[in-house]
Amino acid sequence: MELPAAGPCAPAGLAPPAMGPGSPPRSAALILLVLLVLGARPEAQETSVRRQQRHGHSLNPNSSWWDMEYKGLLHSKKTLPGTVGSHKLSSLLRSSSALGHKDSRSLLSQNLGQKSQEKQLSCDMLLKLSRYILMDAFGPSLAWNLFRFYHCDREVNLPKIHVSPLKLAQHKLKPFLLHRMLQLLRNMGVLSESQQSKVFALLKKQMLKARKTPVKPQVEQSGPCPGAAPHLSPWHPGSDTRRAAVVGRGAALRLESSATFHSLVIRDGGKLVFADRPRGPPITLRARYILIQDGGELHIGSERCPYGSRATISLYGRAADGAAVAGFGQKFVGVGGGGVLELHGRRPRSWSLLDKTLHPGGLRHGRYTSEKRWGSRGLNLRILDAGTGRVLAAGRFDTHLRAGECRRLLAFLALQPPGRVVAAAVGDSAARSLTLETRLLLRDRLRSEHIARLGYRQPWALVGILGGDALSTAEDKREYHGSGTTGLAVAQREFLTYDGTRFTVTAFSGWIKGSPLYLHIGEVIDGIDMRAEVGLLTRNILIQGEMEDSCYGQNQCQFFSFDTFGGHIKILRNFSSVHMSGVELKNMGQQILGSYPVHFHMAEDVDERGGYDRPTYLDNLAIHHCFSRCVAIHGTHGLLVKDTIGYDTLGHCFFLEDGTEQRNTFYHNLGLLTRSGTILPSDRNEAMCLAIRSHVYGNYIPVPSTDCMAVSTFWIANPNNNLIENAAAGAQDVGIWYIFHRVPTGQSEGRYPEGQAEHTPLGVFYNNRVHSNFKAGLFIGKGVKTTRASAEDPREYLTVDNARFRPHQDADPEKPRVPAIIDGLIAFKNNDHGAWARGGDIIFRNSGFSDNGIGLTLASDGTFPTDDGSSLEVTRSIFVGESSNFGSQGGQNSYWGKGANGEYRTLPRNKTFPIRGFQIYDGPVRMAKCTFKKFTPTVDRYSSAIGFFMKNAWQISPQNNVSQILMEKSVGLKVFFGRSGQWFGNNDNDGDKMSIFHDLDGSVTGYPDTFIGRADNYLLRHPGCLTVPRWNGMMCTGKFAQLYIQARRPENLTLSIARATYSSHPLQLQGVNRGAPYQQYQPVVMLEQAYIIQWDGRAPEDIILYPINFNRGDWLHIALCYPRNTVFHVVTDVYQRQTGMVHSIKHYFAAPSRASALNGTGERLFYFDRASGYLFVHLQAHEARKGHSYCSQQGCERIKITAHMYPGGSWSCAPNPFPQRPTAPQRPVSQRPARPCRACGAPQLAITSTPSVKYIRIQIQSLSKADIQSHLTSAFIKINGAVFPINSPGIFFVVLDACSGAVVSRRHFDTVTGENAANSITDYVQTFIKERSLVLVCSRDIADMVGSSEMSIFTRLGSAKPIVFHKEGSFAMLGYKGQAKPSWIKVLNHAGNQKAASLQHYVPLKLKEYQCSANAFSQNHSEHISAEAMVPHN
């Protein structure tokens, strides 16, 4: 069974459509999508595999990964790159099929001691061996951090890592290999210099000694296949559902035929091995359960000898049948203490990414269907382009009842040029008014044998070529017998597009309705890698649950119509050995806590730390159609899960349970279609959340959006785990969710102190993909409720709760921060968020966001009064609003509407949702070196590159900043502050009014050192500001900070604050309480200004003023309104938040005048003007602030005002107690426009899942005769922004070197006045274009060319058939000249009445299939291109 592609089209095409018999290859059957990628194109498969091996599937911090990569080297039969002659790896390393992990190491020392072979080790080979040895000597963490950065084919800036060569010299290696390896490491600059001379001198002596000692020949060991072991006894137990079979002490059995038991227990040293006889019948073992413990062993194949036959373990039984086994339950394969489970099937390529886009129906313009309906009477014709499969014209002609229809039919055909595909069929009847003249013309134009004699209601169908010969026509007819027909007339022909796609045109006498397929992208679009995932679900070892036809009993049948009581595999602590590879699991898992397809239960350390010489792993599993998770890791550490697929499962798929699980690695796994389950609140959808209330307190009704609705493909409950090169698509809620347990839960309670998980540094997060998920692609934040339901908190245990991620060294908040690095995230077509991160010190880099509701929200926890000094950042990333990936309607795509360009596409939420690329929330957050594309507002929605959290009750930090931002021309709205209406509400919350960020270099606004705030915020405004109405914003210079105000007794007042200069424009702030015994407000203020504070009632008795984000010496003058009879007690102190201590307490004294209180001399004075009711204070920061901290290192300075107010008296005050003075001059924004920024934007052209591959961006725009007559004049070829205009009619070629990307040739061929243009083009392609060339071809106003009826020379550039140019048409081609045929080749050949041919593509450079030399890539090829661009060359 093949897994359907995860079509990247929001949430794209994840449900496979139906397909019928006789569907055309590639164009109609989704199953063939997988065959094309995995089977039918071996050359593409081999190329893709090579690419995978080269570009990152060896980046790996877990030792067993290195082992697998190393074993791949041992068994490789391919010539090593860079070696001399025909030497292969087998000649460098002795045959190792029978050797284990330790033996493999000895091979290094025993078989690499030959000097001649030593000289032939390539850099790539030596690099791989060095990876393996360095991991063994220093551990996987250092090996990962070093070799993730190093590649043989280019120089990079290495991290500052130094290792001891003396420690390496102690490794048991032959001196020759050790010498080469040390040389490599020295060249990389990682050897400790102080020890180099000593170790190389020691090594020289060892090498001289080694040459005198002959190498002893190795004795070949016996084969590693477990079924071939001679001590095994054949076993044919037969079938007996009552038998409780036991394989015990002294039993070593080889199962040679299928068997059925009630149960099977393997214990006390007993061993059961499946016989491997590829030519024999498959073996099926059926049982209610299989238990392996106390030295028992079950083997199917081995790591070095994968099982070659077909084996099935089938677990049967209903939920109510029989008693459960303690610790395991029912219907299981269980491994207890001392048990061994070794399952190793063939390991096919588990999953990959499409290398070519598959359009619906297989065609670029989609599958075309028409259906028989009322009004189809007569002749129905469709005209198609044979080169693209596109329907160009359609018509229905009622030649049965209307005599004038023949003239219209003849006129229609006269417009169609020869060479077009025609499909014709009769609907109902077409004969009565069909004239003889028309019949004869149809006979000649369509090469029809039957049209001349077409009778009443006679079914007739034809597919042919206009102007073709009789052999080009397929035709069928049926006879009408008065009461009905004898069947459908069906005509069918297959055609080939220019890019090699085969498609079938079928005409029925009565068109049938079809189900179009989904779009599956296989390319980089707008700089984001949107290639669809495609995988294989079948393996030759199958473990399955036997299921009932429908749900029954107590199996949550109110939510599921199907049986959910599947089988499960459970592994307990102290097992001896568990490794699974090449295994399929189907119908596994139960909607019961603890019964999952694969479940490691409280197994603790399962790698070297736990004493396992061979660390435990799951490799190349296919887990599909399962009923409770995919892989559950519970109280287990150090597990490797690799190349595993989870498809169509219930509940969190890859699942960490209690929050204690650490050091587990998920490498290159794929999760698709994760649906809701019932087990945990976070698994449940809305209906389940409301219905399941057995564990809440009292009558509490859960709130689904906050308590539940969090089902995720990867549920990561502790940050110290590694996620590398995984994909998560189509989850009902979230793709990858980092969730935080404040204390360990479940059976792990008490295993770490409170808050540890929230402070634990993040493991490796590298090169992961998330798309087509409903709530978010990646979510970092929130936790689970860790207390039982009670009257104080009636919510269920493990309900989704609040938590913040704040990583520190050793999980100790007193130690330095350790930023969490999200490196290489690709997030697209997620309905709500591409990614959301809440907390502190999280850095996104090298990431791509496209077609999400909101690309990325950074909700920093560094806003007062939370995590002082923390911040969030995104850098070197690309944001796309509405890409050229329009998606497909149907499947999980709930929203389909018009895009900004007028074409229909998938949309997030609905057509009015305000799409945002980067959303700012709280702060401080930073964005640098990012590129934005295609954020264009429409009449329905506001789409902006930068936006803010909507309906925000809390204020935003003015420390938020952006720099080196590139807004491409396709960005129609750079910034938007919202407007009242749908989605924004009244747009009147405190945070809505206070939205702000700092444009450091002017790359967004055009003016450096500019703050951008909302247009109606008069706390920020001054005469030098510029208003930008489209943004609902303004740009201002100046110094800005925050005034944090706490108010108590009462805690429910609305605060009114105004700057004295604009006292008639106060801002009303509601404040937030957040469960604290005080109300809090945090307006953004301009420094060195006077502010007036009033209330909508009598002033609070207690007020505390904090200067937030003030630098030393920054100040404000503040006037607060009180009743006239108030008595004050004012003190200042410094509050150290981390310790809760208060120090430096000093009292304020009453001043004789306002001027003396506000003079800033350093005296601590206040003045109360009883006439006006205003208390005046001077608020100033006296200590220095560092970095992103909002307070100084000594703590937060503050003024505490306690007011004793007596009953009666007025509490209202005049609007402005400050004297009217001229406004202090501020530098106007427009005085200093920013300079052009060449370094702005993401440094990489594309963010892809193969980051080591370099791309160039190609755009080809042709012009037809009709375009020119419509006054369109731009025909060009564009390469990375460098434009090559085409100003004269003809065909234009630009040729690039496929290895470096440099432009090597350009040539224009005049098809109007030039003689023999076709021959000139042929000669140019054959003679002047070299091998390994990218060839870009564009046309402008094509005229007839002599000798161009069929130009077969274009097949040399990748066209699947000769090109026939259309007169006055247009042509665009992205081709390749070389031995390979890359999947990215594109050909567009449009007729004159079609839209001009235009294509865009990101083309990879220096692929393995190009066979480039090692130094081919030029770092400066982009400059080479731009230097040649814009120069006419005719």
JSON list of N, CA and C in Angstrom, two decimals, residues 880-921:
[
{"chain": "A", "resi": 880, "resn": "VAL", "atom": "N", "xyz": [5.96, 34.75, 2.91]},
{"chain": "A", "resi": 880, "resn": "VAL", "atom": "CA", "xyz": [5.15, 34.90, 1.70]},
{"chain": "A", "resi": 880, "resn": "VAL", "atom": "C", "xyz": [3.69, 34.91, 2.11]},
{"chain": "A", "resi": 881, "resn": "GLY", "atom": "N", "xyz": [2.94, 35.87, 1.59]},
{"chain": "A", "resi": 881, "resn": "GLY", "atom": "CA", "xyz": [1.52, 35.96, 1.92]},
{"chain": "A", "resi": 881, "resn": "GLY", "atom": "C", "xyz": [0.67, 34.99, 1.13]},
{"chain": "A", "resi": 882, "resn": "GLU", "atom": "N", "xyz": [0.47, 35.27, -0.15]},
{"chain": "A", "resi": 882, "resn": "GLU", "atom": "CA", "xyz": [-0.30, 34.39, -1.03]},
{"chain": "A", "resi": 882, "resn": "GLU", "atom": "C", "xyz": [0.62, 33.96, -2.17]},
{"chain": "A", "resi": 883, "resn": "SER", "atom": "N", "xyz": [1.13, 32.76, -2.07]},
{"chain": "A", "resi": 883, "resn": "SER", "atom": "CA", "xyz": [2.11, 32.28, -3.04]},
{"chain": "A", "resi": 883, "resn": "SER", "atom": "C", "xyz": [1.43, 31.84, -4.33]},
{"chain": "A", "resi": 884, "resn": "SER", "atom": "N", "xyz": [2.25, 31.41, -5.27]},
{"chain": "A", "resi": 884, "resn": "SER", "atom": "CA", "xyz": [1.73, 30.87, -6.53]},
{"chain": "A", "resi": 884, "resn": "SER", "atom": "C", "xyz": [1.26, 29.43, -6.39]},
{"chain": "A", "resi": 885, "resn": "ASN", "atom": "N", "xyz": [1.33, 28.88, -5.21]},
{"chain": "A", "resi": 885, "resn": "ASN", "atom": "CA", "xyz": [0.72, 27.58, -4.93]},
{"chain": "A", "resi": 885, "resn": "ASN", "atom": "C", "xyz": [-0.73, 27.84, -4.53]},
{"chain": "A", "resi": 886, "resn": "PHE", "atom": "N", "xyz": [-1.64, 27.76, -5.50]},
{"chain": "A", "resi": 886, "resn": "PHE", "atom": "CA", "xyz": [-3.05, 28.09, -5.25]},
{"chain": "A", "resi": 886, "resn": "PHE", "atom": "C", "xyz": [-3.76, 27.00, -4.45]},
{"chain": "A", "resi": 887, "resn": "GLY", "atom": "N", "xyz": [-3.20, 25.79, -4.42]},
{"chain": "A", "resi": 887, "resn": "GLY", "atom": "CA", "xyz": [-3.86, 24.71, -3.71]},
{"chain": "A", "resi": 887, "resn": "GLY", "atom": "C", "xyz": [-4.99, 24.12, -4.51]},
{"chain": "A", "resi": 888, "resn": "SER", "atom": "N", "xyz": [-5.81, 23.31, -3.85]},
{"chain": "A", "resi": 888, "resn": "SER", "atom": "CA", "xyz": [-6.94, 22.63, -4.48]},
{"chain": "A", "resi": 888, "resn": "SER", "atom": "C", "xyz": [-8.15, 22.75, -3.58]},
{"chain": "A", "resi": 889, "resn": "GLN", "atom": "N", "xyz": [-9.28, 22.86, -4.19]},
{"chain": "A", "resi": 889, "resn": "GLN", "atom": "CA", "xyz": [-10.52, 22.88, -3.42]},
{"chain": "A", "resi": 889, "resn": "GLN", "atom": "C", "xyz": [-10.91, 21.47, -3.05]},
{"chain": "A", "resi": 890, "resn": "GLY", "atom": "N", "xyz": [-11.39, 21.29, -1.83]},
{"chain": "A", "resi": 890, "resn": "GLY", "atom": "CA", "xyz": [-11.83, 19.96, -1.41]},
{"chain": "A", "resi": 890, "resn": "GLY", "atom": "C", "xyz": [-10.92, 19.41, -0.33]},
{"chain": "A", "resi": 891, "resn": "GLY", "atom": "N", "xyz": [-11.16, 18.14, 0.03]},
{"chain": "A", "resi": 891, "resn": "GLY", "atom": "CA", "xyz": [-10.39, 17.53, 1.11]},
{"chain": "A", "resi": 891, "resn": "GLY", "atom": "C", "xyz": [-10.63, 18.28, 2.40]},
{"chain": "A", "resi": 892, "resn": "GLN", "atom": "N", "xyz": [-9.56, 18.63, 3.08]},
{"chain": "A", "resi": 892, "resn": "GLN", "atom": "CA", "xyz": [-9.69, 19.39, 4.32]},
{"chain": "A", "resi": 892, "resn": "GLN", "atom": "C", "xyz": [-9.69, 20.90, 4.08]},
{"chain": "A", "resi": 893, "resn": "ASN", "atom": "N", "xyz": [-9.68, 21.32, 2.82]},
{"chain": "A", "resi": 893, "resn": "ASN", "atom": "CA", "xyz": [-9.63, 22.74, 2.53]},
{"chain": "A", "resi": 893, "resn": "ASN", "atom": "C", "xyz": [-11.01, 23.37, 2.75]},
{"chain": "A", "resi": 894, "resn": "SER", "atom": "N", "xyz": [-11.19, 23.99, 3.88]},
{"chain": "A", "resi": 894, "resn": "SER", "atom": "CA", "xyz": [-12.50, 24.56, 4.21]},
{"chain": "A", "resi": 894, "resn": "SER", "atom": "C", "xyz": [-12.73, 25.90, 3.53]},
{"chain": "A", "resi": 895, "resn": "TYR", "atom": "N", "xyz": [-11.66, 26.61, 3.20]},
{"chain": "A", "resi": 895, "resn": "TYR", "atom": "CA", "xyz": [-11.81, 27.98, 2.71]},
{"chain": "A", "resi": 895, "resn": "TYR", "atom": "C", "xyz": [-11.22, 28.10, 1.31]},
{"chain": "A", "resi": 896, "resn": "TRP", "atom": "N", "xyz": [-12.05, 28.52, 0.40]},
{"chain": "A", "resi": 896, "resn": "TRP", "atom": "CA", "xyz": [-11.69, 28.62, -1.01]},
{"chain": "A", "resi": 896, "resn": "TRP", "atom": "C", "xyz": [-12.27, 29.92, -1.52]},
{"chain": "A", "resi": 897, "resn": "GLY", "atom": "N", "xyz": [-11.43, 30.80, -1.99]},
{"chain": "A", "resi": 897, "resn": "GLY", "atom": "CA", "xyz": [-11.94, 32.10, -2.45]},
{"chain": "A", "resi": 897, "resn": "GLY", "atom": "C", "xyz": [-10.91, 32.79, -3.32]},
{"chain": "A", "resi": 898, "resn": "LYS", "atom": "N", "xyz": [-11.21, 34.02, -3.68]},
{"chain": "A", "resi": 898, "resn": "LYS", "atom": "CA", "xyz": [-10.36, 34.77, -4.59]},
{"chain": "A", "resi": 898, "resn": "LYS", "atom": "C", "xyz": [-9.12, 35.28, -3.86]},
{"chain": "A", "resi": 899, "resn": "GLY", "atom": "N", "xyz": [-7.99, 35.08, -4.52]},
{"chain": "A", "resi": 899, "resn": "GLY", "atom": "CA", "xyz": [-6.75, 35.62, -4.01]},
{"chain": "A", "resi": 899, "resn": "GLY", "atom": "C", "xyz": [-6.57, 37.06, -4.45]},
{"chain": "A", "resi": 900, "resn": "ALA", "atom": "N", "xyz": [-5.46, 37.65, -4.05]},
{"chain": "A", "resi": 900, "resn": "ALA", "atom": "CA", "xyz": [-5.19, 39.05, -4.37]},
{"chain": "A", "resi": 900, "resn": "ALA", "atom": "C", "xyz": [-5.06, 39.26, -5.87]},
{"chain": "A", "resi": 901, "resn": "ASN", "atom": "N", "xyz": [-4.68, 38.21, -6.62]},
{"chain": "A", "resi": 901, "resn": "ASN", "atom": "CA", "xyz": [-4.54, 38.35, -8.07]},
{"chain": "A", "resi": 901, "resn": "ASN", "atom": "C", "xyz": [-5.84, 38.01, -8.81]},
{"chain": "A", "resi": 902, "resn": "GLY", "atom": "N", "xyz": [-6.92, 37.77, -8.07]},
{"chain": "A", "resi": 902, "resn": "GLY", "atom": "CA", "xyz": [-8.21, 37.49, -8.70]},
{"chain": "A", "resi": 902, "resn": "GLY", "atom": "C", "xyz": [-8.49, 36.04, -8.97]},
{"chain": "A", "resi": 903, "resn": "GLU", "atom": "N", "xyz": [-7.48, 35.17, -8.83]},
{"chain": "A", "resi": 903, "resn": "GLU", "atom": "CA", "xyz": [-7.68, 33.74, -9.07]},
{"chain": "A", "resi": 903, "resn": "GLU", "atom": "C", "xyz": [-8.07, 33.05, -7.78]},
{"chain": "A", "resi": 904, "resn": "TYR", "atom": "N", "xyz": [-8.87, 31.98, -7.92]},
{"chain": "A", "resi": 904, "resn": "TYR", "atom": "CA", "xyz": [-9.33, 31.26, -6.75]},
{"chain": "A", "resi": 904, "resn": "TYR", "atom": "C", "xyz": [-8.20, 30.41, -6.17]},
{"chain": "A", "resi": 905, "resn": "ARG", "atom": "N", "xyz": [-8.22, 30.30, -4.84]},
{"chain": "A", "resi": 905, "resn": "ARG", "atom": "CA", "xyz": [-7.14, 29.62, -4.14]},
{"chain": "A", "resi": 905, "resn": "ARG", "atom": "C", "xyz": [-7.62, 29.21, -2.74]},
{"chain": "A", "resi": 906, "resn": "THR", "atom": "N", "xyz": [-6.82, 28.41, -2.07]},
{"chain": "A", "resi": 906, "resn": "THR", "atom": "CA", "xyz": [-7.09, 28.14, -0.65]},
{"chain": "A", "resi": 906, "resn": "THR", "atom": "C", "xyz": [-6.77, 29.40, 0.15]},
{"chain": "A", "resi": 907, "resn": "LEU", "atom": "N", "xyz": [-7.55, 29.63, 1.19]},
{"chain": "A", "resi": 907, "resn": "LEU", "atom": "CA", "xyz": [-7.36, 30.78, 2.06]},
{"chain": "A", "resi": 907, "resn": "LEU", "atom": "C", "xyz": [-7.38, 30.33, 3.50]},
{"chain": "A", "resi": 908, "resn": "PRO", "atom": "N", "xyz": [-6.65, 31.00, 4.37]},
{"chain": "A", "resi": 908, "resn": "PRO", "atom": "CA", "xyz": [-6.75, 30.68, 5.80]},
{"chain": "A", "resi": 908, "resn": "PRO", "atom": "C", "xyz": [-8.03, 31.28, 6.38]},
{"chain": "A", "resi": 909, "resn": "ARG", "atom": "N", "xyz": [-8.64, 30.54, 7.28]},
{"chain": "A", "resi": 909, "resn": "ARG", "atom": "CA", "xyz": [-9.83, 30.99, 8.01]},
{"chain": "A", "resi": 909, "resn": "ARG", "atom": "C", "xyz": [-10.98, 31.30, 7.05]},
{"chain": "A", "resi": 910, "resn": "ASN", "atom": "N", "xyz": [-11.07, 32.50, 6.51]},
{"chain": "A", "resi": 910, "resn": "ASN", "atom": "CA", "xyz": [-12.04, 32.78, 5.46]},
{"chain": "A", "resi": 910, "resn": "ASN", "atom": "C", "xyz": [-11.54, 33.96, 4.64]},
{"chain": "A", "resi": 911, "resn": "LYS", "atom": "N", "xyz": [-12.36, 34.40, 3.72]},
{"chain": "A", "resi": 911, "resn": "LYS", "atom": "CA", "xyz": [-11.86, 35.39, 2.76]},
{"chain": "A", "resi": 911, "resn": "LYS", "atom": "C", "xyz": [-11.60, 36.75, 3.40]},
{"chain": "A", "resi": 912, "resn": "THR", "atom": "N", "xyz": [-12.10, 36.99, 4.62]},
{"chain": "A", "resi": 912, "resn": "THR", "atom": "CA", "xyz": [-11.90, 38.28, 5.27]},
{"chain": "A", "resi": 912, "resn": "THR", "atom": "C", "xyz": [-10.76, 38.28, 6.28]},
{"chain": "A", "resi": 913, "resn": "PHE", "atom": "N", "xyz": [-10.16, 37.12, 6.54]},
{"chain": "A", "resi": 913, "resn": "PHE", "atom": "CA", "xyz": [-9.16, 37.05, 7.60]},
{"chain": "A", "resi": 913, "resn": "PHE", "atom": "C", "xyz": [-7.94, 37.89, 7.24]},
{"chain": "A", "resi": 914, "resn": "PRO", "atom": "N", "xyz": [-7.48, 38.77, 8.14]},
{"chain": "A", "resi": 914, "resn": "PRO", "atom": "CA", "xyz": [-6.32, 39.64, 7.84]},
{"chain": "A", "resi": 914, "resn": "PRO", "atom": "C", "xyz": [-5.01, 38.86, 7.91]},
{"chain": "A", "resi": 915, "resn": "ILE", "atom": "N", "xyz": [-4.53, 38.44, 6.77]},
{"chain": "A", "resi": 915, "resn": "ILE", "atom": "CA", "xyz": [-3.28, 37.67, 6.68]},
{"chain": "A", "resi": 915, "resn": "ILE", "atom": "C", "xyz": [-2.12, 38.56, 7.11]},
{"chain": "A", "resi": 916, "resn": "ARG", "atom": "N", "xyz": [-1.24, 38.00, 7.94]},
{"chain": "A", "resi": 916, "resn": "ARG", "atom": "CA", "xyz": [-0.05, 38.72, 8.38]},
{"chain": "A", "resi": 916, "resn": "ARG", "atom": "C", "xyz": [1.17, 37.81, 8.25]},
{"chain": "A", "resi": 917, "resn": "GLY", "atom": "N", "xyz": [2.29, 38.40, 7.88]},
{"chain": "A", "resi": 917, "resn": "GLY", "atom": "CA", "xyz": [3.52, 37.62, 7.80]},
{"chain": "A", "resi": 917, "resn": "GLY", "atom": "C", "xyz": [4.16, 37.46, 9.17]},
{"chain": "A", "resi": 918, "resn": "PHE", "atom": "N", "xyz": [4.45, 38.59, 9.80]},
{"chain": "A", "resi": 918, "resn": "PHE", "atom": "CA", "xyz": [5.10, 38.60, 11.11]},
{"chain": "A", "resi": 918, "resn": "PHE", "atom": "C", "xyz": [4.20, 39.36, 12.07]},
{"chain": "A", "resi": 919, "resn": "GLN", "atom": "N", "xyz": [3.80, 38.71, 13.16]},
{"chain": "A", "resi": 919, "resn": "GLN", "atom": "CA", "xyz": [2.90, 39.33, 14.14]},
{"chain": "A", "resi": 919, "resn": "GLN", "atom": "C", "xyz": [3.66, 39.61, 15.43]},
{"chain": "A", "resi": 920, "resn": "ILE", "atom": "N", "xyz": [3.59, 40.85, 15.88]},
{"chain": "A", "resi": 920, "resn": "ILE", "atom": "CA", "xyz": [4.28, 41.28, 17.09]},
{"chain": "A", "resi": 920, "resn": "ILE", "atom": "C", "xyz": [3.31, 41.21, 18.27]},
{"chain": "A", "resi": 921, "resn": "TYR", "atom": "N", "xyz": [3.79, 40.62, 19.36]},
{"chain": "A", "resi": 921, "resn": "TYR", "atom": "CA", "xyz": [2.96, 40.49, 20.57]},
{"chain": "A", "resi": 921, "resn": "TYR", "atom": "C", "xyz": [3.87, 40.65, 21.78]}
]
